[in-house]
PDB file of C-alpha atoms and ligand atoms in Angstrom:
ATOM      1  CA  UNK S1204      37.323  -1.920 -12.484  1.00 60.00           C
ATOM      2  CA  UNK S1205      35.993  -0.265  -9.314  1.00 66.00           C
ATOM      3  CA  UNK S1206      33.882  -2.417  -7.030  1.00 73.00           C
ATOM      4  CA  UNK S1207      30.163  -1.454  -7.181  1.00 82.00           C
ATOM      5  CA  UNK S1208      28.912   0.329  -4.104  1.00 81.00           C
ATOM      6  CA  UNK S1209      25.913  -1.009  -2.258  1.00 81.00           C
ATOM      7  CA  UNK S1210      24.243   0.663   0.661  1.00 83.00           C
ATOM      8  CA  UNK S1211      21.411  -1.012   2.562  1.00 87.00           C
ATOM      9  CA  UNK S1212      18.224   0.918   2.913  1.00 88.00           C
ATOM     10  CA  UNK S1213      15.127   1.004   5.117  1.00 89.00           C
ATOM     11  CA  UNK S1214      12.133  -0.673   3.556  1.00 95.00           C
ATOM     12  CA  UNK S1215       9.248   1.425   2.137  1.00 97.00           C
ATOM     13  CA  UNK S1216       5.790   0.796   3.498  1.00 98.00           C
ATOM     14  CA  UNK S1217       3.851   1.568   0.314  1.00 98.00           C
ATOM     15  CA  UNK S1218       0.130   2.145   0.785  1.00 98.00           C
ATOM     16  CA  UNK S1219      -2.331   2.124  -2.148  1.00 98.00           C
ATOM     17  CA  UNK S1220      -5.840   3.274  -1.287  1.00 97.00           C
ATOM     18  CA  UNK S1221      -8.815   4.095  -3.498  1.00 96.00           C
ATOM     19  CA  UNK S1222     -12.553   3.962  -3.481  1.00 94.00           C
ATOM     20  CA  UNK S1223     -13.648   0.426  -4.299  1.00 89.00           C
ATOM     21  CA  UNK S1224     -13.440  -0.154  -8.081  1.00 91.00           C
ATOM     22  CA  UNK S1225     -10.979   2.605  -8.916  1.00 96.00           C
ATOM     23  CA  UNK S1226      -8.310   0.021  -9.683  1.00 95.00           C
ATOM     24  CA  UNK S1227      -5.951  -0.428  -6.757  1.00 94.00           C
ATOM     25  CA  UNK S1228      -6.058  -4.233  -6.889  1.00 92.00           C
ATOM     26  CA  UNK S1229      -5.236  -4.210 -10.620  1.00 95.00           C
ATOM     27  CA  UNK S1230      -2.322  -1.840 -10.059  1.00 97.00           C
ATOM     28  CA  UNK S1231      -1.080  -3.813  -7.013  1.00 96.00           C
ATOM     29  CA  UNK S1232      -1.038  -6.982  -9.020  1.00 94.00           C
ATOM     30  CA  UNK S1233       0.893  -5.295 -11.875  1.00 97.00           C
ATOM     31  CA  UNK S1234       3.367  -3.970  -9.363  1.00 97.00           C
ATOM     32  CA  UNK S1235       3.946  -7.279  -7.644  1.00 97.00           C
ATOM     33  CA  UNK S1236       4.445  -8.929 -11.026  1.00 97.00           C
ATOM     34  CA  UNK S1237       6.910  -6.264 -12.254  1.00 97.00           C
ATOM     35  CA  UNK S1238       8.980  -5.746  -9.137  1.00 97.00           C
ATOM     36  CA  UNK S1239      10.383  -8.597  -7.036  1.00 96.00           C
ATOM     37  CA  UNK S1240      11.592  -6.241  -4.303  1.00 97.00           C
ATOM     38  CA  UNK S1241       8.144  -5.456  -3.090  1.00 98.00           C
ATOM     39  CA  UNK S1242       5.691  -7.948  -1.551  1.00 97.00           C
ATOM     40  CA  UNK S1243       2.058  -7.687  -0.557  1.00 97.00           C
ATOM     41  CA  UNK S1244       0.909  -7.418   3.045  1.00 97.00           C
ATOM     42  CA  UNK S1245      -1.863 -10.047   3.173  1.00 97.00           C
ATOM     43  CA  UNK S1246      -4.705  -8.755   5.250  1.00 98.00           C
ATOM     44  CA  UNK S1247      -7.078 -10.805   7.367  1.00 98.00           C
ATOM     45  CA  UNK S1248     -10.751 -10.184   6.711  1.00 98.00           C
ATOM     46  CA  UNK S1249     -14.131 -11.407   7.801  1.00 98.00           C
ATOM     47  CA  UNK S1250     -15.659 -10.835   4.365  1.00 95.00           C
ATOM     48  CA  UNK S1251     -16.336 -13.952   2.321  1.00 94.00           C
ATOM     49  CA  UNK S1252     -13.964 -14.724  -0.585  1.00 94.00           C
ATOM     50  CA  UNK S1253     -14.917 -13.589  -4.131  1.00 87.00           C
ATOM     51  CA  UNK S1254     -14.588 -16.122  -6.936  1.00 87.00           C
ATOM     52  CA  UNK S1255     -10.950 -16.549  -7.788  1.00 89.00           C
ATOM     53  CA  UNK S1256      -9.695 -15.271  -4.412  1.00 92.00           C
ATOM     54  CA  UNK S1257      -7.389 -17.687  -2.674  1.00 95.00           C
ATOM     55  CA  UNK S1258      -7.040 -17.926   1.107  1.00 97.00           C
ATOM     56  CA  UNK S1259      -3.583 -16.912   2.172  1.00 95.00           C
ATOM     57  CA  UNK S1260      -2.835 -15.268  -1.166  1.00 93.00           C
ATOM     58  CA  UNK S1261      -5.304 -12.411  -1.527  1.00 91.00           C
ATOM     59  CA  UNK S1262      -6.563 -12.391   2.075  1.00 96.00           C
ATOM     60  CA  UNK S1263      -6.624 -14.587   5.112  1.00 97.00           C
ATOM     61  CA  UNK S1264     -10.346 -15.313   5.352  1.00 98.00           C
ATOM     62  CA  UNK S1265     -11.271 -15.679   9.002  1.00 98.00           C
ATOM     63  CA  UNK S1266     -14.470 -15.656  11.056  1.00 97.00           C
ATOM     64  CA  UNK S1267     -15.349 -12.818  13.346  1.00 98.00           C
ATOM     65  CA  UNK S1268     -14.310 -14.645  16.515  1.00 98.00           C
ATOM     66  CA  UNK S1269     -10.882 -15.431  15.124  1.00 98.00           C
ATOM     67  CA  UNK S1270     -10.482 -11.836  13.969  1.00 98.00           C
ATOM     68  CA  UNK S1271     -11.417 -10.478  17.404  1.00 98.00           C
ATOM     69  CA  UNK S1272      -8.950 -12.797  19.042  1.00 98.00           C
ATOM     70  CA  UNK S1273      -6.162 -11.716  16.726  1.00 98.00           C
ATOM     71  CA  UNK S1274      -6.928  -8.090  17.466  1.00 97.00           C
ATOM     72  CA  UNK S1275      -7.027  -8.690  21.231  1.00 98.00           C
ATOM     73  CA  UNK S1276      -3.667 -10.517  21.019  1.00 98.00           C
ATOM     74  CA  UNK S1277      -2.100  -7.471  19.322  1.00 97.00           C
ATOM     75  CA  UNK S1278      -1.481  -9.358  16.029  1.00 97.00           C
ATOM     76  CA  UNK S1279      -2.547  -6.394  13.838  1.00 97.00           C
ATOM     77  CA  UNK S1280      -0.497  -3.385  12.925  1.00 96.00           C
ATOM     78  CA  UNK S1281      -3.837  -1.701  12.190  1.00 97.00           C
ATOM     79  CA  UNK S1282      -7.412  -2.810  11.579  1.00 98.00           C
ATOM     80  CA  UNK S1283     -10.733  -1.201  10.639  1.00 97.00           C
ATOM     81  CA  UNK S1284     -14.347  -1.861   9.822  1.00 95.00           C
ATOM     82  CA  UNK S1285     -15.046  -1.539   6.043  1.00 90.00           C
ATOM     83  CA  UNK S1286     -18.358  -2.339   4.369  1.00 82.00           C
ATOM     84  CA  UNK S1287     -19.666  -4.086   7.497  1.00 89.00           C
ATOM     85  CA  UNK S1288     -16.640  -6.380   7.688  1.00 96.00           C
ATOM     86  CA  UNK S1289     -13.374  -6.252   9.619  1.00 98.00           C
ATOM     87  CA  UNK S1290     -10.027  -5.957   7.816  1.00 98.00           C
ATOM     88  CA  UNK S1291      -6.633  -5.985   9.501  1.00 98.00           C
ATOM     89  CA  UNK S1292      -2.925  -6.015   8.658  1.00 98.00           C
ATOM     90  CA  UNK S1293      -1.063  -8.873  10.433  1.00 97.00           C
ATOM     91  CA  UNK S1294       2.119  -7.467  11.972  1.00 96.00           C
ATOM     92  CA  UNK S1295       4.237 -10.595  11.704  1.00 96.00           C
ATOM     93  CA  UNK S1296       4.398 -10.730   7.861  1.00 96.00           C
ATOM     94  CA  UNK S1297       5.299  -7.086   7.599  1.00 96.00           C
ATOM     95  CA  UNK S1298       8.174  -7.536  10.109  1.00 94.00           C
ATOM     96  CA  UNK S1299       9.420 -10.624   8.198  1.00 95.00           C
ATOM     97  CA  UNK S1300       9.362  -8.840   4.851  1.00 96.00           C
ATOM     98  CA  UNK S1301      11.212  -5.829   6.149  1.00 94.00           C
ATOM     99  CA  UNK S1302      13.704  -8.097   7.876  1.00 93.00           C
ATOM    100  CA  UNK S1303      14.271  -9.808   4.525  1.00 93.00           C
ATOM    101  CA  UNK S1304      15.032  -6.446   2.915  1.00 93.00           C
ATOM    102  CA  UNK S1305      11.719  -6.130   1.013  1.00 96.00           C
ATOM    103  CA  UNK S1306       9.419  -3.192   0.562  1.00 97.00           C
ATOM    104  CA  UNK S1307       5.819  -3.886   1.560  1.00 98.00           C
ATOM    105  CA  UNK S1308       2.689  -3.063  -0.425  1.00 98.00           C
ATOM    106  CA  UNK S1309      -0.522  -2.365   1.494  1.00 98.00           C
ATOM    107  CA  UNK S1310      -3.989  -2.370  -0.156  1.00 96.00           C
ATOM    108  CA  UNK S1311      -5.806  -0.755   2.763  1.00 96.00           C
ATOM    109  CA  UNK S1312      -8.365   1.995   3.257  1.00 95.00           C
ATOM    110  CA  UNK S1313      -7.849   5.546   4.565  1.00 96.00           C
ATOM    111  CA  UNK S1314      -8.326   4.419   8.198  1.00 97.00           C
ATOM    112  CA  UNK S1315      -5.524   1.892   7.731  1.00 97.00           C
ATOM    113  CA  UNK S1316      -3.324   4.424   6.025  1.00 97.00           C
ATOM    114  CA  UNK S1317      -3.776   6.776   8.955  1.00 97.00           C
ATOM    115  CA  UNK S1318      -3.082   4.160  11.606  1.00 97.00           C
ATOM    116  CA  UNK S1319      -0.033   2.886   9.745  1.00 97.00           C
ATOM    117  CA  UNK S1320       1.307   6.383   9.415  1.00 97.00           C
ATOM    118  CA  UNK S1321       0.923   6.807  13.199  1.00 95.00           C
ATOM    119  CA  UNK S1322       2.885   3.603  13.768  1.00 92.00           C
ATOM    120  CA  UNK S1323       5.632   3.989  11.211  1.00 92.00           C
ATOM    121  CA  UNK S1324       5.546   7.631  10.023  1.00 89.00           C
ATOM    122  CA  UNK S1325       8.590   8.314   7.817  1.00 92.00           C
ATOM    123  CA  UNK S1326       8.745   4.787   6.392  1.00 95.00           C
ATOM    124  CA  UNK S1327       5.198   5.056   5.007  1.00 97.00           C
ATOM    125  CA  UNK S1328       4.387   6.359   1.493  1.00 98.00           C
ATOM    126  CA  UNK S1329       0.654   6.909   0.931  1.00 98.00           C
ATOM    127  CA  UNK S1330      -0.778   6.852  -2.603  1.00 98.00           C
ATOM    128  CA  UNK S1331      -4.425   7.488  -3.366  1.00 98.00           C
ATOM    129  CA  UNK S1332      -5.987   6.425  -6.651  1.00 98.00           C
ATOM    130  CA  UNK S1333      -9.024   8.270  -8.032  1.00 98.00           C
ATOM    131  CA  UNK S1334     -11.348   7.187 -10.781  1.00 97.00           C
ATOM    132  CA  UNK S1335     -11.690   9.648 -13.760  1.00 97.00           C
ATOM    133  CA  UNK S1336     -15.456   9.991 -13.125  1.00 97.00           C
ATOM    134  CA  UNK S1337     -18.006   8.429 -10.788  1.00 96.00           C
ATOM    135  CA  UNK S1338     -19.863   6.964 -13.814  1.00 96.00           C
ATOM    136  CA  UNK S1339     -16.684   5.174 -14.764  1.00 97.00           C
ATOM    137  CA  UNK S1340     -16.270   3.967 -11.153  1.00 96.00           C
ATOM    138  CA  UNK S1341     -19.734   2.390 -11.197  1.00 95.00           C
ATOM    139  CA  UNK S1342     -18.997   0.881 -14.624  1.00 95.00           C
ATOM    140  CA  UNK S1343     -15.827  -0.765 -13.291  1.00 94.00           C
ATOM    141  CA  UNK S1344     -17.617  -2.054 -10.234  1.00 92.00           C
ATOM    142  CA  UNK S1345     -20.228  -3.627 -12.480  1.00 92.00           C
ATOM    143  CA  UNK S1346     -17.670  -4.986 -14.961  1.00 91.00           C
ATOM    144  CA  UNK S1347     -16.019  -6.884 -12.170  1.00 82.00           C
ATOM    145  CA  UNK S1348     -19.120  -8.982 -11.915  1.00 78.00           C
ATOM    146  CA  UNK S1349     -18.515  -9.876  -8.299  1.00 75.00           C
ATOM    147  CA  UNK S1350     -21.060  -7.822  -6.381  1.00 82.00           C
ATOM    148  CA  UNK S1351     -24.868  -7.598  -6.243  1.00 87.00           C
ATOM    149  CA  UNK S1352     -26.681  -4.345  -7.147  1.00 90.00           C
ATOM    150  CA  UNK S1353     -27.153  -3.739  -3.433  1.00 90.00           C
ATOM    151  CA  UNK S1354     -23.445  -4.111  -2.660  1.00 87.00           C
ATOM    152  CA  UNK S1355     -22.521  -1.913  -5.613  1.00 90.00           C
ATOM    153  CA  UNK S1356     -24.889   0.824  -4.417  1.00 92.00           C
ATOM    154  CA  UNK S1357     -23.315   0.625  -0.929  1.00 89.00           C
ATOM    155  CA  UNK S1358     -19.798   0.812  -2.422  1.00 88.00           C
ATOM    156  CA  UNK S1359     -20.736   3.872  -4.476  1.00 92.00           C
ATOM    157  CA  UNK S1360     -22.114   5.549  -1.395  1.00 91.00           C
ATOM    158  CA  UNK S1361     -18.982   4.769   0.464  1.00 91.00           C
ATOM    159  CA  UNK S1362     -16.761   5.905  -2.433  1.00 94.00           C
ATOM    160  CA  UNK S1363     -17.702   9.549  -1.790  1.00 93.00           C
ATOM    161  CA  UNK S1364     -16.639   9.181   1.827  1.00 93.00           C
ATOM    162  CA  UNK S1365     -13.380   7.426   0.878  1.00 94.00           C
ATOM    163  CA  UNK S1366     -12.558  10.171  -1.716  1.00 96.00           C
ATOM    164  CA  UNK S1367     -13.086  12.864   0.901  1.00 96.00           C
ATOM    165  CA  UNK S1368      -9.913  11.577   2.589  1.00 97.00           C
ATOM    166  CA  UNK S1369      -7.713  12.306  -0.476  1.00 96.00           C
ATOM    167  CA  UNK S1370      -5.767  14.960   1.335  1.00 96.00           C
ATOM    168  CA  UNK S1371      -4.385  12.487   3.876  1.00 96.00           C
ATOM    169  CA  UNK S1372      -2.110  11.036   1.168  1.00 98.00           C
ATOM    170  CA  UNK S1373       1.328  11.949  -0.152  1.00 98.00           C
ATOM    171  CA  UNK S1374       0.390  11.332  -3.792  1.00 98.00           C
ATOM    172  CA  UNK S1375      -2.968  11.417  -5.557  1.00 98.00           C
ATOM    173  CA  UNK S1376      -3.294   9.813  -9.017  1.00 98.00           C
ATOM    174  CA  UNK S1377      -6.133   9.505 -11.505  1.00 98.00           C
ATOM    175  CA  UNK S1378      -6.528   5.994 -12.907  1.00 98.00           C
ATOM    176  CA  UNK S1379      -7.779   6.826 -16.360  1.00 97.00           C
ATOM    177  CA  UNK S1380      -5.474   4.606 -18.448  1.00 97.00           C
ATOM    178  CA  UNK S1381      -4.212   1.781 -16.314  1.00 97.00           C
ATOM    179  CA  UNK S1382      -0.740   1.579 -17.912  1.00 98.00           C
ATOM    180  CA  UNK S1383      -0.180   5.327 -17.379  1.00 98.00           C
ATOM    181  CA  UNK S1384      -1.213   5.121 -13.803  1.00 98.00           C
ATOM    182  CA  UNK S1385       0.923   2.072 -13.187  1.00 98.00           C
ATOM    183  CA  UNK S1386       3.956   3.947 -14.607  1.00 98.00           C
ATOM    184  CA  UNK S1387       3.248   6.772 -12.180  1.00 98.00           C
ATOM    185  CA  UNK S1388       3.030   4.394  -9.222  1.00 98.00           C
ATOM    186  CA  UNK S1389       6.334   2.811 -10.210  1.00 98.00           C
ATOM    187  CA  UNK S1390       7.951   6.211 -10.569  1.00 98.00           C
ATOM    188  CA  UNK S1391       6.860   7.105  -7.093  1.00 98.00           C
ATOM    189  CA  UNK S1392       8.282   3.928  -5.611  1.00 98.00           C
ATOM    190  CA  UNK S1393      11.535   4.339  -7.493  1.00 97.00           C
ATOM    191  CA  UNK S1394      11.982   7.908  -6.228  1.00 97.00           C
ATOM    192  CA  UNK S1395      10.925   7.046  -2.660  1.00 97.00           C
ATOM    193  CA  UNK S1396      13.478   4.239  -2.548  1.00 96.00           C
ATOM    194  CA  UNK S1397      16.225   6.775  -3.307  1.00 94.00           C
ATOM    195  CA  UNK S1398      15.261   9.175  -0.501  1.00 95.00           C
ATOM    196  CA  UNK S1399      18.279  10.171   1.556  1.00 93.00           C
ATOM    197  CA  UNK S1400      16.765   9.154   4.889  1.00 91.00           C
ATOM    198  CA  UNK S1401      16.276   5.530   3.679  1.00 93.00           C
ATOM    199  CA  UNK S1402      19.906   4.991   2.814  1.00 92.00           C
ATOM    200  CA  UNK S1403      21.694   3.298   5.731  1.00 91.00           C
ATOM    201  CA  UNK S1404      25.294   4.214   5.991  1.00 91.00           C
ATOM    202  CA  UNK S1405      25.151   7.258   3.741  1.00 92.00           C
ATOM    203  CA  UNK S1406      26.631   9.591   6.361  1.00 92.00           C
ATOM    204  CA  UNK S1407      29.671   7.373   6.792  1.00 93.00           C
ATOM    205  CA  UNK S1408      29.985   6.843   3.075  1.00 93.00           C
ATOM    206  CA  UNK S1409      29.962  10.570   2.310  1.00 93.00           C
ATOM    207  CA  UNK S1410      32.407  11.222   5.188  1.00 92.00           C
ATOM    208  CA  UNK S1411      34.827   8.609   3.891  1.00 92.00           C
ATOM    209  CA  UNK S1412      34.698  10.170   0.408  1.00 93.00           C
ATOM    210  CA  UNK S1413      35.567  13.541   1.915  1.00 91.00           C
ATOM    211  CA  UNK S1414      38.353  12.075   4.099  1.00 91.00           C
ATOM    212  CA  UNK S1415      39.895  10.394   1.075  1.00 93.00           C
ATOM    213  CA  UNK S1416      41.016  13.826  -0.126  1.00 91.00           C
ATOM    214  CA  UNK S1417      44.012  14.931   2.014  1.00 87.00           C
ATOM    215  CA  UNK S1418      43.206  17.838   4.260  1.00 81.00           C
ATOM    216  CA  UNK S1419      39.809  18.372   2.544  1.00 71.00           C
ATOM    217  CA  UNK S1420      37.853  18.429   5.801  1.00 66.00           C
ATOM    218  CA  UNK S1421      39.982  21.226   7.204  1.00 72.00           C
ATOM    219  CA  UNK S1422      38.712  23.509   4.358  1.00 66.00           C
ATOM    220  CA  UNK S1423      34.997  22.717   4.811  1.00 65.00           C
TER     221      UNK S1423
HETATM  222  N1  GDP Z 926      -7.755  -0.721   7.196  1.00 67.65           N
HETATM  223  C1  GDP Z 926      -7.677  -1.761   6.358  1.00 67.65           C
HETATM  224  N2  GDP Z 926      -8.321  -1.717   5.147  1.00 67.65           N
HETATM  225  C2  GDP Z 926      -8.219  -2.858   4.372  1.00 67.65           C
HETATM  226  C3  GDP Z 926      -7.402  -3.976   4.724  1.00 67.65           C
HETATM  227  N3  GDP Z 926      -7.455  -4.844   3.724  1.00 67.65           N
HETATM  228  C4  GDP Z 926      -8.282  -4.326   2.820  1.00 67.65           C
HETATM  229  N4  GDP Z 926      -8.760  -3.133   3.188  1.00 67.65           N
HETATM  230  C5  GDP Z 926      -9.600  -2.190   2.470  1.00 67.65           C
HETATM  231  O1  GDP Z 926     -10.919  -2.617   2.511  1.00 67.65           O
HETATM  232  C6  GDP Z 926     -11.665  -2.169   1.406  1.00 67.65           C
HETATM  233  C7  GDP Z 926     -12.498  -3.303   0.826  1.00 67.65           C
HETATM  234  O2  GDP Z 926     -11.672  -4.288   0.256  1.00 67.65           O
HETATM  235  P1  GDP Z 926     -12.277  -5.389  -0.628  1.00 67.65           P
HETATM  236  O3  GDP Z 926     -13.443  -6.048   0.068  1.00 67.65           O
HETATM  237  O4  GDP Z 926     -11.143  -6.332  -1.075  1.00 67.65           O
HETATM  238  O5  GDP Z 926     -12.901  -4.668  -1.899  1.00 67.65           O
HETATM  239  P2  GDP Z 926     -12.215  -3.670  -2.963  1.00 67.65           P
HETATM  240  O6  GDP Z 926     -12.556  -2.282  -2.513  1.00 67.65           O
HETATM  241  O7  GDP Z 926     -12.852  -4.062  -4.190  1.00 67.65           O
HETATM  242  O8  GDP Z 926     -10.716  -3.932  -2.949  1.00 67.65           O
HETATM  243  C8  GDP Z 926     -10.631  -1.571   0.440  1.00 67.65           C
HETATM  244  O9  GDP Z 926     -10.658  -0.193   0.585  1.00 67.65           O
HETATM  245  C9  GDP Z 926      -9.326  -2.159   0.963  1.00 67.65           C
HETATM  246  O10 GDP Z 926      -8.253  -1.303   0.664  1.00 67.65           O
HETATM  247  C10 GDP Z 926      -6.693  -3.909   5.967  1.00 67.65           C
HETATM  248  O11 GDP Z 926      -5.980  -4.850   6.373  1.00 67.65           O
HETATM  249  N5  GDP Z 926      -6.885  -2.805   6.751  1.00 67.65           N
HETATM  250  N1  ADP Z 927      -7.762   2.239 -15.913  1.00 67.65           N
HETATM  251  C1  ADP Z 927      -8.744   1.338 -16.008  1.00 67.65           C
HETATM  252  N2  ADP Z 927      -9.576   1.335 -17.125  1.00 67.65           N
HETATM  253  C2  ADP Z 927     -10.576   0.461 -17.220  1.00 67.65           C
HETATM  254  N3  ADP Z 927     -10.866  -0.546 -16.322  1.00 67.65           N
HETATM  255  C3  ADP Z 927     -10.082  -0.614 -15.241  1.00 67.65           C
HETATM  256  C4  ADP Z 927      -8.967   0.305 -15.015  1.00 67.65           C
HETATM  257  N4  ADP Z 927      -8.373  -0.030 -13.848  1.00 67.65           N
HETATM  258  C5  ADP Z 927      -9.093  -1.096 -13.372  1.00 67.65           C
HETATM  259  N5  ADP Z 927     -10.074  -1.452 -14.193  1.00 67.65           N
HETATM  260  C6  ADP Z 927     -11.093  -2.525 -14.018  1.00 67.65           C
HETATM  261  O1  ADP Z 927     -12.025  -2.038 -13.037  1.00 67.65           O
HETATM  262  C7  ADP Z 927     -12.444  -3.105 -12.165  1.00 67.65           C
HETATM  263  C8  ADP Z 927     -12.138  -2.700 -10.717  1.00 67.65           C
HETATM  264  O2  ADP Z 927     -10.747  -2.679 -10.550  1.00 67.65           O
HETATM  265  P1  ADP Z 927     -10.037  -3.279  -9.207  1.00 67.65           P
HETATM  266  O3  ADP Z 927      -8.571  -3.260  -9.453  1.00 67.65           O
HETATM  267  O4  ADP Z 927     -10.699  -4.567  -8.786  1.00 67.65           O
HETATM  268  O5  ADP Z 927     -10.428  -2.058  -8.173  1.00 67.65           O
HETATM  269  P2  ADP Z 927     -10.308  -1.928  -6.587  1.00 67.65           P
HETATM  270  O6  ADP Z 927      -9.258  -2.900  -6.096  1.00 67.65           O
HETATM  271  O7  ADP Z 927      -9.893  -0.524  -6.395  1.00 67.65           O
HETATM  272  O8  ADP Z 927     -11.642  -2.203  -6.034  1.00 67.65           O
HETATM  273  C9  ADP Z 927     -11.697  -4.364 -12.630  1.00 67.65           C
HETATM  274  O9  ADP Z 927     -12.549  -5.089 -13.470  1.00 67.65           O
HETATM  275  C10 ADP Z 927     -10.512  -3.809 -13.399  1.00 67.65           C
HETATM  276  O10 ADP Z 927     -10.082  -4.727 -14.409  1.00 67.65           O
END
């Protein structure tokens, strides 16, 4: 039997953004569960943890001074102000994951998506998740039971702004039924992994196939 062929490939930097409550955390968790070749970039944030959130798993929860120092020391690939708090992507983990041959999943806002794209252009895939309606978005924010009325009102206000950046993304999905949306996200990742430019050694591989046919290259 012929040996199976394996080409290495460049890692995908897979960004999921959405207005708060549209479902990106839910989809991210499903994705990480289903696919061992992608791992989460764990952001640092100055916002306090929600019930059930674990330091170092969902976020690195840091105080403002620590965050500022990390930013000044160049530890972030990107960072931004969101809802009155600072959020940033530590560079070291992303480098480590890529080095280990993993794809990296980013749950970051449009500002982060933009900065990451400026840093790593062709390696970045940007997916934006929309809610089916604004009423449903508010219902989901309430059903999460984690935020006060005031915080929910602020998130709804910001949602309109976040949505206005939809056209800065490569793919835009509507999270009506979560399973359907999750399938679409997986299909995007699967196809992006197969992109020609990510396959390392493809040029040599194709050349060797052609050369294996005597005199074939003379006729091309
Ligand atoms: N730019 C940037 N945005 C982030 C980062 N981490 C989280 N965010 C975004 O900050 C926003 C608020 O996140 P969070 O407080 O967890 O609430 P959520 O909207 O319910 O997920 C979301 O839009 C996240 O995608 C980061 O490292 N950089
Ligand atoms: N397609 C969906 N239908 C109904 N509820 C959903 C759907 N997707 C997510 N949810 C629920 O909506 C709430 C907000 O989702 P979450 O993933 O935390 O959003 P985000 O990370 O975008 O703020 C959660 O309670 C989640 O279980």
